[in-house]
Amino acid sequence: MENIFLTYEDNTKEQYRSMIAETAQAVSEAFTDDRAYAGPTPDELKKLIHVDDILPDQGAGWKTVLERLKKQILPNFLRTPSTDYMAHLHSAATLESIAAELILSTFNQSMDSWDQAPVATEVEVEVIKKLCAMYGYKDGADGVFTSGGSQSNQTALLLARDWFISNKLGYDVKKYGLPADFTKLRMYTSEISHFSMEKSAHIMGMGYASVVKVPVDDRQRMDVSALKSLIDADIKAGNIPFCVVATIGTTDFGSIDPVETLSEICQEHGMWLHADAAYGSGVIMSQKYARRVAGLSKCDSITVDFHKMFMLPISCSAVLIKDGKNFEALTIHADYLNREEDEEDGYTNLVDKSMQTTRRFDALKVWVSFQVRGKDGWSALITKCMDNAAYLYGQLKADADFDVVTEPEISSVVFRLSPSFCGKCSGGSCATNELCDTINKRVRRALIHEQGVVIGQTTCKGNTYLKFTLLNPLLTHEKLDKLLALIKSLGK
């Protein structure tokens, strides 16, 4: 039988090295230019990737399948390292983190019990300690790696709910389920916060009605006065406010909610404050801009994402908890995983803190990349992305052919070709916004399929806008200027 796994035997090592080398060669050859995408439409892609049978009666072998990969798949990947890619909170992956990904995939550790991941467990524990300190948490804080921001948010919200019900209402959710008046529970979040708030509320059995969306100001930040009024109104109505979610980098605008003020409100009402910093957590690495997220230590929990500003491969996220004892809400003993006698003897079983059982060793990517780049290297990368956003905003603000929504706080800039550019309106809100919407939508499609440039699209106040999410430090001011000129040219 052909070699199946990498083992101690020399022939398996040789085959492993050969397959990895061949794959690396094929991948590198797929990068033929700086285009982010080769351009095929959905219908064209369906035809390009078709094979007669994905599961044939007899295997075709590695060499044959590699040739199909080189012909059908690799040329059509979205190339996130391209400076022509800026659509979403989806970054390129640093070279050292790709090497780390190879290591963790090869050894295939499962992070639920120590005996499935001995050194991996100890590394994750050390990385979590560093992260807690980095965001200003003291002794007693804890955290765990997750699949992404949505799961980090859901974990934090579940712990917030159980903490509140246990400590404020004197009821054991873990043992008895939700209390009779659970429909009165309320959590507050920006009207432009991530959809994982509603999704988490549904999964947790509270429903969308438990999520109170708070209006934002002209900088796209949570309106504190509106929040206070909503909390007061809920209390008068007999509802039970238990949590506020501060968004540290909204998905579209990168806006940062006023954490310190929100902390004061939560302390006044005995509520949990969670920071969804999936986007903005990377700002802490910039010596120039770190003060913008200085209040994170006041939050009871923080979502950190490493596959956004930190430029590590998907998936890689963590949730940090100021008081690690609150993870007890997720602890349940199983004799085959987290035996009490093992834990008494110092064996750490991370399943005690996680909503997942089987889980990847994503902490290795952080461990490697932090050491390779250091504080100075990371500061340079993050600062460059944020400086680029400030430059782009200035260019857009000075050009009457564009409308720009707000000055960026991180690295996202939302703008559009303006009504005056369309030639049917002198600006502002008018009937011809429909024409502007159509033009901006068509520009984005033309960029993807004709130019290989992938940018974002969103809405603001009912109108269509374009979005640059600048997570690539290789972008130059000259490249940004050329992209704006290209958008104008296509718009015409």
Short mmCIF file of C-alpha atoms in Angstrom, two decimals:
data_model
loop_
_atom_site.label_atom_id
_atom_site.label_comp_id
_atom_site.label_asym_id
_atom_site.label_seq_id
_atom_site.Cartn_x
_atom_site.Cartn_y
_atom_site.Cartn_z
CA MET A 1 0.00 0.00 0.00
CA GLU A 2 1.21 3.50 -0.84
CA ASN A 3 2.39 5.57 2.11
CA ILE A 4 -0.54 7.13 3.95
CA PHE A 5 0.95 9.05 6.87
CA LEU A 6 4.18 10.73 7.85
CA THR A 7 5.91 8.36 10.28
CA TYR A 8 9.43 7.69 11.56
CA GLU A 9 10.18 5.57 8.46
CA ASP A 10 12.45 7.15 5.86
CA ASN A 11 10.22 6.40 2.87
CA THR A 12 7.27 8.25 4.41
CA LYS A 13 9.48 11.23 5.24
CA GLU A 14 10.70 11.37 1.67
CA GLN A 15 7.15 11.24 0.28
CA TYR A 16 6.04 13.94 2.71
CA ARG A 17 8.90 16.23 1.67
CA SER A 18 8.19 15.56 -2.00
CA MET A 19 4.45 16.27 -1.79
CA ILE A 20 4.94 19.42 0.25
CA ALA A 21 7.63 20.67 -2.14
CA GLU A 22 5.47 19.94 -5.20
CA THR A 23 2.53 21.69 -3.60
CA ALA A 24 4.60 24.73 -2.65
CA GLN A 25 5.92 24.94 -6.20
CA ALA A 26 2.42 24.75 -7.69
CA VAL A 27 1.07 27.38 -5.31
CA SER A 28 3.92 29.81 -5.94
CA GLU A 29 3.52 29.40 -9.72
CA ALA A 30 -0.16 30.39 -9.39
CA PHE A 31 0.94 33.91 -8.41
CA THR A 32 1.54 35.25 -11.91
CA ASP A 33 0.63 38.92 -11.34
CA ASP A 34 -0.76 41.24 -8.66
CA ARG A 35 -4.41 40.69 -9.60
CA ALA A 36 -6.55 39.61 -6.68
CA TYR A 37 -8.78 37.45 -8.87
CA ALA A 38 -8.51 35.93 -12.32
CA GLY A 39 -12.01 37.12 -13.20
CA PRO A 40 -14.35 34.17 -13.95
CA THR A 41 -18.04 34.64 -13.20
CA PRO A 42 -19.94 32.06 -11.10
CA ASP A 43 -21.19 30.24 -14.19
CA GLU A 44 -17.71 30.16 -15.70
CA LEU A 45 -16.24 28.82 -12.46
CA LYS A 46 -18.77 26.00 -12.30
CA LYS A 47 -17.56 24.80 -15.70
CA LEU A 48 -13.88 25.32 -14.91
CA ILE A 49 -13.86 23.21 -11.76
CA HIS A 50 -16.05 20.38 -13.07
CA VAL A 51 -14.69 16.82 -12.95
CA ASP A 52 -16.60 13.75 -14.11
CA ASP A 53 -16.62 12.18 -10.65
CA ILE A 54 -15.17 13.63 -7.46
CA LEU A 55 -15.16 10.11 -5.96
CA PRO A 56 -14.10 7.75 -8.78
CA ASP A 57 -14.19 3.97 -8.48
CA GLN A 58 -10.40 3.92 -8.48
CA GLY A 59 -8.18 6.68 -7.18
CA ALA A 60 -6.34 8.81 -9.73
CA GLY A 61 -3.24 9.23 -7.57
CA TRP A 62 -1.46 12.31 -6.28
CA LYS A 63 0.31 13.33 -9.51
CA THR A 64 -2.92 13.38 -11.54
CA VAL A 65 -4.85 15.28 -8.90
CA LEU A 66 -2.02 17.79 -8.50
CA GLU A 67 -2.21 18.54 -12.24
CA ARG A 68 -5.96 19.12 -11.92
CA LEU A 69 -5.32 21.44 -8.99
CA LYS A 70 -2.80 23.41 -11.04
CA LYS A 71 -5.20 23.71 -13.96
CA GLN A 72 -8.64 24.08 -12.38
CA ILE A 73 -8.29 25.35 -8.81
CA LEU A 74 -5.09 27.26 -8.09
CA PRO A 75 -5.44 29.88 -10.88
CA ASN A 76 -8.92 30.76 -9.64
CA PHE A 77 -8.26 31.26 -5.95
CA LEU A 78 -8.80 34.70 -4.49
CA ARG A 79 -5.26 35.94 -3.81
CA THR A 80 -5.46 37.71 -0.48
CA PRO A 81 -1.81 38.92 -0.54
CA SER A 82 -2.62 41.03 -3.61
CA THR A 83 -2.71 44.79 -3.15
CA ASP A 84 -5.81 44.63 -5.35
CA TYR A 85 -7.74 42.84 -2.60
CA MET A 86 -9.50 44.98 0.02
CA ALA A 87 -13.09 43.79 0.18
CA HIS A 88 -13.49 42.36 3.67
CA LEU A 89 -11.92 41.83 7.08
CA HIS A 90 -9.98 39.01 5.47
CA SER A 91 -6.24 39.43 5.33
CA ALA A 92 -3.29 37.78 3.70
CA ALA A 93 -1.29 35.35 5.86
CA THR A 94 2.29 36.08 6.84
CA LEU A 95 4.85 33.59 5.60
CA GLU A 96 5.89 32.39 9.04
CA SER A 97 2.27 31.76 10.01
CA ILE A 98 1.78 29.63 6.89
CA ALA A 99 4.79 27.58 8.00
CA ALA A 100 3.18 27.26 11.43
CA GLU A 101 -0.05 26.13 9.74
CA LEU A 102 1.86 23.33 8.01
CA ILE A 103 3.24 22.19 11.36
CA LEU A 104 -0.07 22.19 13.21
CA SER A 105 -1.87 20.48 10.30
CA THR A 106 0.81 17.79 10.04
CA PHE A 107 0.74 16.90 13.74
CA ASN A 108 -3.06 17.34 13.88
CA GLN A 109 -3.44 17.91 17.62
CA SER A 110 -6.88 18.13 19.22
CA MET A 111 -7.00 20.77 21.93
CA ASP A 112 -9.68 19.24 24.15
CA SER A 113 -7.48 17.11 26.44
CA TRP A 114 -3.84 17.20 27.50
CA ASP A 115 -3.16 13.65 26.35
CA GLN A 116 -4.26 14.59 22.80
CA ALA A 117 -2.08 17.72 22.67
CA PRO A 118 0.59 17.85 25.39
CA VAL A 119 2.95 20.56 24.16
CA ALA A 120 0.14 22.28 22.24
CA THR A 121 -1.87 22.65 25.45
CA GLU A 122 1.03 24.21 27.32
CA VAL A 123 1.74 26.60 24.43
CA GLU A 124 -1.88 27.76 24.25
CA VAL A 125 -1.90 28.40 28.02
CA GLU A 126 1.23 30.56 27.69
CA VAL A 127 -0.13 32.46 24.68
CA ILE A 128 -3.39 33.19 26.51
CA LYS A 129 -1.43 34.55 29.50
CA LYS A 130 0.46 36.90 27.17
CA LEU A 131 -2.73 38.07 25.47
CA CYS A 132 -4.44 38.80 28.78
CA ALA A 133 -1.47 40.91 29.87
CA MET A 134 -1.31 42.63 26.48
CA TYR A 135 -4.89 43.88 26.84
CA GLY A 136 -4.42 45.00 30.43
CA TYR A 137 -5.95 42.07 32.32
CA LYS A 138 -4.47 41.13 35.70
CA ASP A 139 -3.99 37.82 37.52
CA GLY A 140 -7.07 35.65 37.42
CA ALA A 141 -7.88 36.42 33.79
CA ASP A 142 -8.10 33.57 31.30
CA GLY A 143 -9.08 32.79 27.74
CA VAL A 144 -9.36 30.18 25.05
CA PHE A 145 -8.87 29.99 21.29
CA THR A 146 -11.95 29.71 19.09
CA SER A 147 -12.83 29.30 15.42
CA GLY A 148 -13.49 33.01 14.87
CA GLY A 149 -15.12 36.19 16.09
CA SER A 150 -18.65 34.80 16.02
CA GLN A 151 -17.77 31.94 18.33
CA SER A 152 -15.72 34.22 20.59
CA ASN A 153 -18.67 36.59 20.86
CA GLN A 154 -21.11 33.78 21.55
CA THR A 155 -18.85 32.35 24.26
CA ALA A 156 -18.57 35.73 25.97
CA LEU A 157 -22.32 36.40 25.79
CA LEU A 158 -23.14 32.98 27.21
CA LEU A 159 -20.75 33.55 30.12
CA ALA A 160 -22.20 37.05 30.62
CA ARG A 161 -25.75 35.74 30.74
CA ASP A 162 -24.95 32.91 33.15
CA TRP A 163 -22.86 35.19 35.37
CA PHE A 164 -25.68 37.72 35.59
CA ILE A 165 -28.43 35.20 36.24
CA SER A 166 -26.35 33.39 38.86
CA ASN A 167 -25.05 36.47 40.69
CA LYS A 168 -27.95 38.90 40.25
CA LEU A 169 -30.96 36.59 40.06
CA GLY A 170 -29.70 33.69 42.16
CA TYR A 171 -30.60 31.04 39.61
CA ASP A 172 -28.51 28.17 38.17
CA VAL A 173 -28.85 28.22 34.37
CA LYS A 174 -26.34 25.43 33.92
CA LYS A 175 -28.43 23.05 35.99
CA TYR A 176 -32.00 24.14 35.31
CA GLY A 177 -31.97 25.97 31.99
CA LEU A 178 -33.30 29.47 31.44
CA PRO A 179 -35.40 31.05 34.20
CA ALA A 180 -39.12 31.68 33.75
CA ASP A 181 -38.63 35.36 32.98
CA PHE A 182 -35.81 34.83 30.44
CA THR A 183 -37.80 36.74 27.79
CA LYS A 184 -37.09 39.91 29.79
CA LEU A 185 -33.30 39.64 29.43
CA ARG A 186 -31.79 42.45 27.36
CA MET A 187 -28.36 43.04 25.84
CA TYR A 188 -27.38 46.29 24.10
CA THR A 189 -25.23 46.70 21.03
CA SER A 190 -24.67 49.21 18.25
CA GLU A 191 -27.14 49.18 15.37
CA ILE A 192 -24.18 48.48 13.08
CA SER A 193 -22.60 45.78 15.25
CA HIS A 194 -21.81 42.31 13.94
CA PHE A 195 -24.71 39.96 13.17
CA SER A 196 -23.27 37.42 15.59
CA MET A 197 -25.06 39.28 18.39
CA GLU A 198 -28.49 38.30 17.06
CA LYS A 199 -27.29 34.86 16.01
CA SER A 200 -25.84 34.22 19.48
CA ALA A 201 -29.05 35.39 21.17
CA HIS A 202 -31.03 32.94 19.03
CA ILE A 203 -28.69 30.01 19.71
CA MET A 204 -28.74 30.81 23.44
CA GLY A 205 -32.53 30.57 23.47
CA MET A 206 -33.24 34.26 24.11
CA GLY A 207 -34.20 35.26 20.57
CA TYR A 208 -33.57 38.38 18.52
CA ALA A 209 -35.97 40.33 20.75
CA SER A 210 -33.38 40.26 23.54
CA VAL A 211 -30.93 42.27 21.43
CA VAL A 212 -31.51 46.02 21.68
CA LYS A 213 -29.86 47.90 18.81
CA VAL A 214 -28.54 51.30 19.88
CA PRO A 215 -28.36 54.18 17.36
CA VAL A 216 -24.96 55.52 16.32
CA ASP A 217 -23.67 59.08 16.05
CA ASP A 218 -22.21 60.75 12.96
CA ARG A 219 -18.88 58.97 13.61
CA GLN A 220 -20.71 55.61 13.52
CA ARG A 221 -20.10 55.04 17.26
CA MET A 222 -22.71 53.89 19.76
CA ASP A 223 -24.76 56.88 20.98
CA VAL A 224 -24.28 56.85 24.75
CA SER A 225 -27.29 59.06 25.48
CA ALA A 226 -29.50 56.75 23.44
CA LEU A 227 -28.10 53.75 25.33
CA LYS A 228 -28.92 55.29 28.70
CA SER A 229 -32.46 56.05 27.57
CA LEU A 230 -32.98 52.51 26.26
CA ILE A 231 -31.73 50.94 29.49
CA ASP A 232 -33.93 53.20 31.61
CA ALA A 233 -36.95 52.43 29.43
CA ASP A 234 -36.33 48.68 29.71
CA ILE A 235 -36.01 48.84 33.48
CA LYS A 236 -39.28 50.76 33.72
CA ALA A 237 -40.93 48.18 31.47
CA GLY A 238 -39.81 45.38 33.77
CA ASN A 239 -37.10 44.03 31.48
CA ILE A 240 -33.69 42.87 32.73
CA PRO A 241 -30.58 44.53 31.22
CA PHE A 242 -27.60 42.18 31.63
CA CYS A 243 -24.96 43.09 29.06
CA VAL A 244 -23.58 45.84 26.80
CA VAL A 245 -21.44 44.96 23.77
CA ALA A 246 -18.91 47.58 22.72
CA THR A 247 -17.79 47.17 19.12
CA ILE A 248 -14.09 47.92 18.75
CA GLY A 249 -14.02 48.25 14.99
CA THR A 250 -17.39 47.93 13.27
CA THR A 251 -17.37 45.69 10.21
CA ASP A 252 -17.98 48.45 7.68
CA PHE A 253 -16.57 51.62 9.22
CA GLY A 254 -14.03 50.41 11.77
CA SER A 255 -15.64 52.74 14.32
CA ILE A 256 -14.78 52.29 17.99
CA ASP A 257 -17.47 52.56 20.67
CA PRO A 258 -16.62 54.66 23.79
CA VAL A 259 -15.52 51.86 26.09
CA GLU A 260 -14.74 53.89 29.20
CA THR A 261 -18.17 55.54 29.25
CA LEU A 262 -19.87 52.22 28.58
CA SER A 263 -17.94 50.72 31.47
CA GLU A 264 -19.33 53.36 33.83
CA ILE A 265 -22.88 52.60 32.66
CA CYS A 266 -22.39 48.87 33.17
CA GLN A 267 -20.98 49.36 36.66
CA GLU A 268 -23.94 51.56 37.55
CA HIS A 269 -26.44 48.88 36.51
CA GLY A 270 -24.44 45.76 37.48
CA MET A 271 -24.08 44.66 33.85
CA TRP A 272 -21.38 42.77 31.95
CA LEU A 273 -19.38 44.71 29.34
CA HIS A 274 -18.13 42.71 26.37
CA ALA A 275 -15.80 44.11 23.72
CA ASP A 276 -16.21 42.72 20.24
CA ALA A 277 -12.69 43.65 19.15
CA ALA A 278 -12.51 41.06 16.38
CA TYR A 279 -11.38 43.83 14.04
CA GLY A 280 -9.86 46.42 16.34
CA SER A 281 -7.87 44.09 18.61
CA GLY A 282 -4.86 44.48 16.30
CA VAL A 283 -4.66 48.22 17.00
CA ILE A 284 -2.99 47.43 20.34
CA MET A 285 0.15 46.48 18.38
CA SER A 286 0.63 49.97 16.90
CA GLN A 287 2.78 52.30 18.99
CA LYS A 288 1.18 55.21 17.14
CA TYR A 289 -2.47 54.24 17.50
CA ALA A 290 -2.72 51.88 20.52
CA ARG A 291 -4.30 54.60 22.66
CA ARG A 292 -7.47 54.25 20.57
CA VAL A 293 -8.18 50.91 22.27
CA ALA A 294 -6.71 51.74 25.67
CA GLY A 295 -10.00 51.12 27.51
CA LEU A 296 -10.24 47.41 26.69
CA SER A 297 -8.99 46.42 30.14
CA LYS A 298 -12.26 47.78 31.59
CA CYS A 299 -14.28 45.16 29.71
CA ASP A 300 -15.31 41.86 31.30
CA SER A 301 -14.51 39.98 28.11
CA ILE A 302 -12.75 40.68 24.82
CA THR A 303 -13.00 39.04 21.40
CA VAL A 304 -9.64 38.99 19.61
CA ASP A 305 -9.26 37.88 15.99
CA PHE A 306 -5.90 36.99 14.47
CA HIS A 307 -7.15 36.33 10.92
CA LYS A 308 -7.98 40.01 10.44
CA MET A 309 -5.48 42.75 11.35
CA PHE A 310 -2.94 40.25 12.68
CA MET A 311 -2.65 38.65 9.21
CA LEU A 312 -2.69 35.00 10.30
CA PRO A 313 -4.38 32.13 8.43
CA ILE A 314 -8.04 31.35 9.08
CA SER A 315 -9.10 30.20 11.59
CA CYS A 316 -7.55 31.97 14.55
CA SER A 317 -9.46 33.82 17.26
CA ALA A 318 -9.62 33.98 21.06
CA VAL A 319 -11.96 35.13 23.78
CA LEU A 320 -10.41 36.62 26.91
CA ILE A 321 -12.27 36.82 30.24
CA LYS A 322 -11.25 39.23 33.01
CA ASP A 323 -12.29 36.74 35.70
CA GLY A 324 -11.39 33.28 34.48
CA LYS A 325 -13.62 31.66 37.10
CA ASN A 326 -16.57 32.48 34.85
CA PHE A 327 -15.47 29.73 32.47
CA GLU A 328 -17.00 27.35 35.01
CA ALA A 329 -20.25 27.77 33.07
CA LEU A 330 -18.72 25.61 30.31
CA THR A 331 -17.15 22.94 32.51
CA ILE A 332 -18.56 19.43 32.51
CA HIS A 333 -16.63 16.30 33.39
CA ALA A 334 -16.28 13.30 31.10
CA ASP A 335 -14.13 10.37 32.28
CA TYR A 336 -12.63 9.92 28.81
CA LEU A 337 -11.44 13.57 28.59
CA ASN A 338 -10.99 15.60 31.75
CA ARG A 339 -10.51 13.13 34.57
CA GLU A 340 -10.43 14.83 37.95
CA GLU A 341 -7.35 12.95 39.15
CA ASP A 342 -5.38 14.15 36.11
CA GLU A 343 -6.34 17.77 36.71
CA GLU A 344 -5.40 17.45 40.37
CA ASP A 345 -1.94 16.33 39.22
CA GLY A 346 -1.48 19.33 36.90
CA TYR A 347 -2.76 18.05 33.58
CA THR A 348 -4.65 20.89 31.87
CA ASN A 349 -7.67 19.91 29.79
CA LEU A 350 -8.77 22.92 27.75
CA VAL A 351 -12.19 21.47 26.95
CA ASP A 352 -13.19 22.94 30.33
CA LYS A 353 -13.13 26.43 28.76
CA SER A 354 -14.37 25.77 25.24
CA MET A 355 -17.69 25.39 23.47
CA GLN A 356 -15.85 23.06 21.08
CA THR A 357 -14.47 19.64 21.85
CA THR A 358 -12.19 18.97 18.91
CA ARG A 359 -10.26 22.16 18.26
CA ARG A 360 -7.19 23.17 16.23
CA PHE A 361 -3.84 24.25 17.68
CA ASP A 362 -4.25 27.79 16.31
CA ALA A 363 -2.26 29.29 19.17
CA LEU A 364 0.91 28.05 17.46
CA LYS A 365 0.46 30.65 14.70
CA VAL A 366 0.39 33.43 17.28
CA TRP A 367 3.34 31.94 19.18
CA VAL A 368 5.42 31.83 15.99
CA SER A 369 4.43 35.15 14.45
CA PHE A 370 4.82 37.16 17.66
CA GLN A 371 8.37 35.93 18.08
CA VAL A 372 9.35 36.29 14.43
CA ARG A 373 8.11 39.90 14.08
CA GLY A 374 8.39 41.26 17.62
CA LYS A 375 6.72 44.40 18.92
CA ASP A 376 8.54 46.68 16.49
CA GLY A 377 7.69 44.57 13.45
CA TRP A 378 4.03 44.30 14.34
CA SER A 379 3.79 48.00 15.13
CA ALA A 380 5.15 48.84 11.68
CA LEU A 381 2.68 46.57 9.88
CA ILE A 382 -0.43 47.73 11.74
CA THR A 383 0.57 51.39 11.66
CA LYS A 384 1.11 51.26 7.89
CA CYS A 385 -2.41 49.93 7.31
CA MET A 386 -3.95 52.65 9.48
CA ASP A 387 -1.81 55.38 7.92
CA ASN A 388 -2.99 54.24 4.49
CA ALA A 389 -6.61 54.63 5.59
CA ALA A 390 -5.94 58.16 6.85
CA TYR A 391 -4.30 59.04 3.51
CA LEU A 392 -7.16 57.57 1.48
CA TYR A 393 -9.72 59.49 3.52
CA GLY A 394 -7.87 62.73 2.83
CA GLN A 395 -7.82 62.04 -0.90
CA LEU A 396 -11.53 61.24 -1.00
CA LYS A 397 -12.49 64.21 1.14
CA ALA A 398 -10.67 66.56 -1.22
CA ASP A 399 -12.33 65.18 -4.37
CA ALA A 400 -15.87 66.33 -5.21
CA ASP A 401 -16.40 63.21 -7.33
CA PHE A 402 -16.58 61.13 -4.14
CA ASP A 403 -18.72 61.04 -1.00
CA VAL A 404 -17.00 59.59 2.09
CA VAL A 405 -18.97 58.60 5.18
CA THR A 406 -16.63 59.20 8.11
CA GLU A 407 -12.99 59.57 9.05
CA PRO A 408 -11.55 56.09 9.71
CA GLU A 409 -10.49 55.09 13.21
CA ILE A 410 -8.80 51.90 12.05
CA SER A 411 -8.34 50.91 8.40
CA SER A 412 -11.74 50.83 6.68
CA VAL A 413 -12.92 53.63 4.40
CA VAL A 414 -16.50 53.73 3.07
CA PHE A 415 -17.18 55.99 0.07
CA ARG A 416 -18.95 56.22 -3.28
CA LEU A 417 -18.92 57.98 -6.59
CA SER A 418 -21.11 60.95 -5.71
CA PRO A 419 -24.38 62.16 -7.24
CA SER A 420 -22.52 65.12 -8.73
CA PHE A 421 -20.19 62.66 -10.50
CA CYS A 422 -23.24 61.05 -12.09
CA GLY A 423 -24.12 64.40 -13.67
CA LYS A 424 -27.76 64.26 -12.62
CA CYS A 425 -27.59 65.89 -9.23
CA SER A 426 -25.56 68.50 -7.40
CA GLY A 427 -25.22 66.28 -4.33
CA GLY A 428 -27.10 65.28 -1.24
CA SER A 429 -30.14 63.04 -1.06
CA CYS A 430 -32.31 63.12 -4.17
CA ALA A 431 -34.17 60.87 -6.56
CA THR A 432 -31.05 60.19 -8.62
CA ASN A 433 -29.40 58.30 -5.76
CA GLU A 434 -30.88 55.27 -7.51
CA LEU A 435 -28.66 56.06 -10.49
CA CYS A 436 -25.66 56.50 -8.19
CA ASP A 437 -26.39 53.19 -6.54
CA THR A 438 -26.48 51.45 -9.92
CA ILE A 439 -23.23 53.04 -11.06
CA ASN A 440 -21.37 52.12 -7.87
CA LYS A 441 -22.65 48.54 -8.01
CA ARG A 442 -21.58 48.17 -11.63
CA VAL A 443 -18.16 49.64 -10.90
CA ARG A 444 -17.56 47.00 -8.24
CA ARG A 445 -18.59 44.19 -10.60
CA ALA A 446 -16.39 45.56 -13.38
CA LEU A 447 -13.44 45.75 -10.98
CA ILE A 448 -13.84 42.06 -10.07
CA HIS A 449 -14.38 40.54 -13.49
CA GLU A 450 -12.53 42.93 -15.79
CA GLN A 451 -9.68 44.22 -13.63
CA GLY A 452 -9.13 41.51 -11.03
CA VAL A 453 -9.62 44.10 -8.27
CA VAL A 454 -11.82 43.03 -5.34
CA ILE A 455 -13.31 45.76 -3.13
CA GLY A 456 -16.24 45.83 -0.72
CA GLN A 457 -19.79 47.10 -1.05
CA THR A 458 -22.21 48.10 1.70
CA THR A 459 -25.08 50.46 2.40
CA CYS A 460 -25.29 53.63 4.46
CA LYS A 461 -28.57 55.49 5.04
CA GLY A 462 -30.16 53.42 2.31
CA ASN A 463 -27.57 54.18 -0.36
CA THR A 464 -24.94 51.93 -1.95
CA TYR A 465 -21.33 52.61 -0.99
CA LEU A 466 -17.97 51.09 -1.86
CA LYS A 467 -15.48 50.02 0.79
CA PHE A 468 -11.73 49.66 1.02
CA THR A 469 -10.69 47.47 3.97
CA LEU A 470 -6.97 48.17 4.15
CA LEU A 471 -5.25 45.20 5.80
CA ASN A 472 -2.28 44.93 3.44
CA PRO A 473 0.80 46.90 4.53
CA LEU A 474 2.28 46.50 1.03
CA LEU A 475 -0.24 49.03 -0.32
CA THR A 476 1.29 52.36 -1.30
CA HIS A 477 -0.27 55.80 -1.62
CA GLU A 478 0.46 55.66 -5.34
CA LYS A 479 -1.50 52.41 -5.68
CA LEU A 480 -4.46 53.89 -3.80
CA ASP A 481 -4.45 56.93 -6.11
CA LYS A 482 -4.45 54.66 -9.16
CA LEU A 483 -7.38 52.66 -7.80
CA LEU A 484 -9.43 55.82 -7.26
CA ALA A 485 -8.63 56.92 -10.82
CA LEU A 486 -9.67 53.49 -12.10
CA ILE A 487 -12.98 53.70 -10.23
CA LYS A 488 -13.68 57.08 -11.82
CA SER A 489 -12.80 55.74 -15.26
CA LEU A 490 -15.13 52.77 -14.90
CA GLY A 491 -17.84 55.01 -13.47
CA LYS A 492 -17.85 57.10 -16.60
#
